[in-house]
PDB file of C-alpha atoms in Angstrom:
ATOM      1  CA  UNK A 540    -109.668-243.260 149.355  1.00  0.00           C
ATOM      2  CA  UNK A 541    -112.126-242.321 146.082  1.00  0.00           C
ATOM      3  CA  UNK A 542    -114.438-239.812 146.005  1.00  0.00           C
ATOM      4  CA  UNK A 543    -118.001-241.267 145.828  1.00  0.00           C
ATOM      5  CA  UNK A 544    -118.832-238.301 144.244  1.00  0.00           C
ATOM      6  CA  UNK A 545    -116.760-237.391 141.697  1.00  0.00           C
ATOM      7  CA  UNK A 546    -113.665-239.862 141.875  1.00  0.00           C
ATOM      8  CA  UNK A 547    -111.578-237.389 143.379  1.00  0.00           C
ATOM      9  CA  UNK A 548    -108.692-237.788 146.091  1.00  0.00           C
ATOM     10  CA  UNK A 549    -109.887-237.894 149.937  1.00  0.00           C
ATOM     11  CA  UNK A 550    -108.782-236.493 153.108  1.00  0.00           C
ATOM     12  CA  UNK A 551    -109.489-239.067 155.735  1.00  0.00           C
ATOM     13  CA  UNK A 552    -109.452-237.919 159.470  1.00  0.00           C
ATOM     14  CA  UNK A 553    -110.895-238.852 162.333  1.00  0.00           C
ATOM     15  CA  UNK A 554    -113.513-237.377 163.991  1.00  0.00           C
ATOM     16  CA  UNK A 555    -113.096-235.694 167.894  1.00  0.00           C
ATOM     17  CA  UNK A 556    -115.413-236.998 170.580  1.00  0.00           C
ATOM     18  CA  UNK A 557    -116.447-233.450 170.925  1.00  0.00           C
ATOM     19  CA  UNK A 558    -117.810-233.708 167.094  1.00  0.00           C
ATOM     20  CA  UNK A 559    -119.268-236.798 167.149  1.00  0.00           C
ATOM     21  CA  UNK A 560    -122.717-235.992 167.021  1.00  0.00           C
ATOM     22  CA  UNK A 561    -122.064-233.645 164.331  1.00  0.00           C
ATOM     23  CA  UNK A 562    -121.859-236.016 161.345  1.00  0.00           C
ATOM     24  CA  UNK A 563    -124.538-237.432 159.987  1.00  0.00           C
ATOM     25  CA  UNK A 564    -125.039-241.425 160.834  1.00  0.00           C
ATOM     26  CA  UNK A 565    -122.518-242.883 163.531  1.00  0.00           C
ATOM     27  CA  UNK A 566    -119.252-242.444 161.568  1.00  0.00           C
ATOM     28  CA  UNK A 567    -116.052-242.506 163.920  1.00  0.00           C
ATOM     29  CA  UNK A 568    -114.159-240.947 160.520  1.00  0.00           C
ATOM     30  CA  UNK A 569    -115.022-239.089 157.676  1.00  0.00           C
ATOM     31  CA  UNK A 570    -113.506-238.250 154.482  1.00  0.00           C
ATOM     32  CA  UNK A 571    -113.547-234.614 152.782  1.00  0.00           C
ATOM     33  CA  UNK A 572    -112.615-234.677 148.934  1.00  0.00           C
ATOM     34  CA  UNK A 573    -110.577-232.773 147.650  1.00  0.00           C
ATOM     35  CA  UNK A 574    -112.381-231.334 144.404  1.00  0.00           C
ATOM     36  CA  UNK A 575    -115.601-231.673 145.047  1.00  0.00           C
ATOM     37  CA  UNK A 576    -116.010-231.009 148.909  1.00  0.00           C
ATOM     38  CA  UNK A 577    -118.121-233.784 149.447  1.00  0.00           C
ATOM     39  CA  UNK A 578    -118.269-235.553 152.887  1.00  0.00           C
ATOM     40  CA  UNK A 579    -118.146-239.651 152.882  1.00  0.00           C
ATOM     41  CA  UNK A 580    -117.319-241.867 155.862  1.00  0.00           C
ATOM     42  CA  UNK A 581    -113.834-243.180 155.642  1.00  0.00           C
ATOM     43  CA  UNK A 582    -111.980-246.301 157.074  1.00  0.00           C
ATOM     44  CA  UNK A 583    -108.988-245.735 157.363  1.00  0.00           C
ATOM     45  CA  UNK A 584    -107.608-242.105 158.625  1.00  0.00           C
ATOM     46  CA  UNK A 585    -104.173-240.156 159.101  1.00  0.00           C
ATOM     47  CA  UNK A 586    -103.020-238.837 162.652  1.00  0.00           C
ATOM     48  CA  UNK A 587    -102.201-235.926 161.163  1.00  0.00           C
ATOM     49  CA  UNK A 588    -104.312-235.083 157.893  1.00  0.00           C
ATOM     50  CA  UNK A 589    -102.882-232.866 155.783  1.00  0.00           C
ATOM     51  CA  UNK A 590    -106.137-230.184 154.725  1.00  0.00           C
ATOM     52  CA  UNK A 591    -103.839-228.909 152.775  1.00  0.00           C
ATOM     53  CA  UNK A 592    -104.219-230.978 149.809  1.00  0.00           C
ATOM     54  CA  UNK A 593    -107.822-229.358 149.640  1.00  0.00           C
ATOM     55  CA  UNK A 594    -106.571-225.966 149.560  1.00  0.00           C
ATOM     56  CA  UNK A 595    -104.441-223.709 151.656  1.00  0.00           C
ATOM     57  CA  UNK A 596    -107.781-221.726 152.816  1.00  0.00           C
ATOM     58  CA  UNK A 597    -107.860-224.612 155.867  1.00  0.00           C
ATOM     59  CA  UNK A 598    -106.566-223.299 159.301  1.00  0.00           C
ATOM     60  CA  UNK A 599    -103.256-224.428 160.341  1.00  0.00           C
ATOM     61  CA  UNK A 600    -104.107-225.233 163.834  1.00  0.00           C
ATOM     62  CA  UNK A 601    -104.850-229.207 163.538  1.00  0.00           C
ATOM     63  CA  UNK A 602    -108.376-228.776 165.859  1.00  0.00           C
ATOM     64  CA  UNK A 603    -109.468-225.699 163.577  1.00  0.00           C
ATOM     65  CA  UNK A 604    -108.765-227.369 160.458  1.00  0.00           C
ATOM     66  CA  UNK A 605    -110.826-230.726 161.313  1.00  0.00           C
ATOM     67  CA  UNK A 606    -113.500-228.646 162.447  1.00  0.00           C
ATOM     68  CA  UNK A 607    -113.398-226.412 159.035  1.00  0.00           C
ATOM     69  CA  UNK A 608    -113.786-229.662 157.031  1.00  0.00           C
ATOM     70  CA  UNK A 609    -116.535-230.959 158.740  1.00  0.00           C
ATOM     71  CA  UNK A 610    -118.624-227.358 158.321  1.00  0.00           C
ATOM     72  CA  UNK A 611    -117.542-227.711 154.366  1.00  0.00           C
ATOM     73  CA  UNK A 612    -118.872-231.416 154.535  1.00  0.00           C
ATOM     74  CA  UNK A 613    -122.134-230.071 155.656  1.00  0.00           C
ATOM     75  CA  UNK A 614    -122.769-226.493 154.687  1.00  0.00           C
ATOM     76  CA  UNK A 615    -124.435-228.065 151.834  1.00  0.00           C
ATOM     77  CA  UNK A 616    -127.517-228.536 154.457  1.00  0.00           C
ATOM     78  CA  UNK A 617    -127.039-225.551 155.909  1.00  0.00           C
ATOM     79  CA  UNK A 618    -131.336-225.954 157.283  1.00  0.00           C
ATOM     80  CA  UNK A 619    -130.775-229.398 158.537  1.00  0.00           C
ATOM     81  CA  UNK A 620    -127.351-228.904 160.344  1.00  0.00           C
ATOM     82  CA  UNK A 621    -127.822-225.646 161.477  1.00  0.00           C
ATOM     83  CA  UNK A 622    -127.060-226.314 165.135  1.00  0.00           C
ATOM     84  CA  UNK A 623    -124.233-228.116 164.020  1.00  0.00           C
ATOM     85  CA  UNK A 624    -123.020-225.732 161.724  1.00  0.00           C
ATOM     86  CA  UNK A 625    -122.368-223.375 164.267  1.00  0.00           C
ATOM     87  CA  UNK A 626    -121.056-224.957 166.541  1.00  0.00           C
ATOM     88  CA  UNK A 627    -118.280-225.717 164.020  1.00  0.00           C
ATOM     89  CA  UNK A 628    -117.938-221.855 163.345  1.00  0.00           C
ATOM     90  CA  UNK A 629    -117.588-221.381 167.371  1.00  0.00           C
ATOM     91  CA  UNK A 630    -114.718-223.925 166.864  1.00  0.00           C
ATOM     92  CA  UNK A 631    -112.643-222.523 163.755  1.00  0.00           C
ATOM     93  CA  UNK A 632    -112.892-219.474 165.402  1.00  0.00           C
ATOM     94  CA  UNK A 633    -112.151-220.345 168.794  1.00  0.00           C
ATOM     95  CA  UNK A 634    -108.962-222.245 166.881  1.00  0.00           C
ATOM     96  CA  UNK A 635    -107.490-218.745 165.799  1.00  0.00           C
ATOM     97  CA  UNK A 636    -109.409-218.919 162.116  1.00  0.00           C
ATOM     98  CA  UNK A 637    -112.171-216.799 160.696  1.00  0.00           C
ATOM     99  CA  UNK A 638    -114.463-219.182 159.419  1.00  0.00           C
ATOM    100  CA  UNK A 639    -115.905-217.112 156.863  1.00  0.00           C
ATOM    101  CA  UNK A 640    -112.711-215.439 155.516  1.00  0.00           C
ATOM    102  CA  UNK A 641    -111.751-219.092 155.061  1.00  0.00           C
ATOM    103  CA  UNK A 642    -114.833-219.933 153.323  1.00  0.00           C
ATOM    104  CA  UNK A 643    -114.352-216.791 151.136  1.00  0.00           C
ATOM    105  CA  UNK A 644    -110.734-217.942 150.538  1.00  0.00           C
ATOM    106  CA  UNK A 645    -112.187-221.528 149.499  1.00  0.00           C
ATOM    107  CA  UNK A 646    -115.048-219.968 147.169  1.00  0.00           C
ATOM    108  CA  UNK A 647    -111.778-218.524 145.115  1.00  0.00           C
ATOM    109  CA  UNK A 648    -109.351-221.687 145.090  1.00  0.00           C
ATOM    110  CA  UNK A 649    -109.208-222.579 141.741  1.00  0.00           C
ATOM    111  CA  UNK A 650    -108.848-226.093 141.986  1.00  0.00           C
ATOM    112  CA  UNK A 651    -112.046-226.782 144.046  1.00  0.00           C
ATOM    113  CA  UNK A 652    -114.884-227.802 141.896  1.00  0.00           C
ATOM    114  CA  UNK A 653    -118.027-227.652 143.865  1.00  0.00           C
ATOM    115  CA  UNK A 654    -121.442-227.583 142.899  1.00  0.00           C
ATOM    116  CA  UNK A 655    -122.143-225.734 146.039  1.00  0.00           C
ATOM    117  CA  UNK A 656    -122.184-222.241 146.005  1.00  0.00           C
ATOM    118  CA  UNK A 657    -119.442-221.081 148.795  1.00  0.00           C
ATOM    119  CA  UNK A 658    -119.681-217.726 148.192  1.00  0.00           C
ATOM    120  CA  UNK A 659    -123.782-217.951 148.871  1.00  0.00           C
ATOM    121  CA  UNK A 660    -123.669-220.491 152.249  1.00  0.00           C
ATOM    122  CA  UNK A 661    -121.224-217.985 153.191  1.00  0.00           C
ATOM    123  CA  UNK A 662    -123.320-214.917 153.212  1.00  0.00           C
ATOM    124  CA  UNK A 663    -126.250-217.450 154.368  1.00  0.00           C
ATOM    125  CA  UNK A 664    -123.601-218.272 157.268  1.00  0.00           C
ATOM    126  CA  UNK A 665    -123.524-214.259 157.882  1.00  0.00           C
ATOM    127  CA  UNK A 666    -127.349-213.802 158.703  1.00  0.00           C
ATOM    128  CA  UNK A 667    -127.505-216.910 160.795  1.00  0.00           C
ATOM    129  CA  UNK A 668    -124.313-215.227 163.092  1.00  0.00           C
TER     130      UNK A 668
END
C-alpha cells in the first residue's frame, strides 16, 4: 500500500486485541510508512511484517516491534495519546527493547524523512517517564 502522505511504501500489520483501543478510529490494521512515519489504516496486512523495511532501529521481537510502530504512528500527538503512548513504551520495553534508544536510533536513520522531530518527542517522552 501508498503512503497517503507522501507516496511512500507501507508496512501493513495488524493490530493486537491488547492495542486496539490504541489507534485512533476502529481500525483492525494499520499501516506505518516507511519514509515518512505516518500512520494510515490498511486493508490488507502481513502475518509477519517485516519493520525492517522502515529501519533496523525496530525491535526484533515481533510483539515489541508492532508496538514500536504504533508509538511512531502516534508520537506525533504526543498530548492527545498520552495514555496510549505509554502504554506502548511499557510494551517495547517489556518486549526486551528500549524504547527511547530506539527512537534515538530512528531520529539518525538516514532514510527516514519525517517532519516530526524524533529527537524532541523523545526527550518529551523522557519527562513524561
Amino acid at each position: 500500500m501508498d503512503c497517503q502522505s507522501c507516496g511512500g511504501d507501507t508496512v501493513d500489520f495488524a493490530v493486537p486485541a491488547a492495542f486496539a483501543d490504541h489507534v485512533p478510529g476502529s481500525e483492525a490494521a494499520v499501516g506505518l510508512c516507511t519514509r515518512c512515519l505516518a500512520m494510515q489504516p490498511a486493508e490488507e496486512v502481513s502475518d509477519e511484517p517485516d519493520f525492517t523495511r522502515v529501519s533496523d532501529a525496530f525491535p526484533t521481537d515481533p510483539d515489541g516491534a508492532v508496538a514500536f510502530a504504533l508509538l511512531v504512528g502516534l508520537i506525533g500527538n504526543l498530548a492527545l495519546y498520552r495514555a496510549e503512548i505509554t502504554d506502548l513504551l511499557e510494551a517495547v520495553e517489556t518486549s526486551g527493547t528500549d524504547p527511547l534508544l530506539a527512537l534515538d536510533r530512528l531520529a539518525t536513520d538516514p532514510s527516514i524523512e519525517t517532519e516530526l522531530d524524533l529527537a524532541g518527542r523523545r526527550r518529551q517522552l523522557e519527562q513524561l517517564l
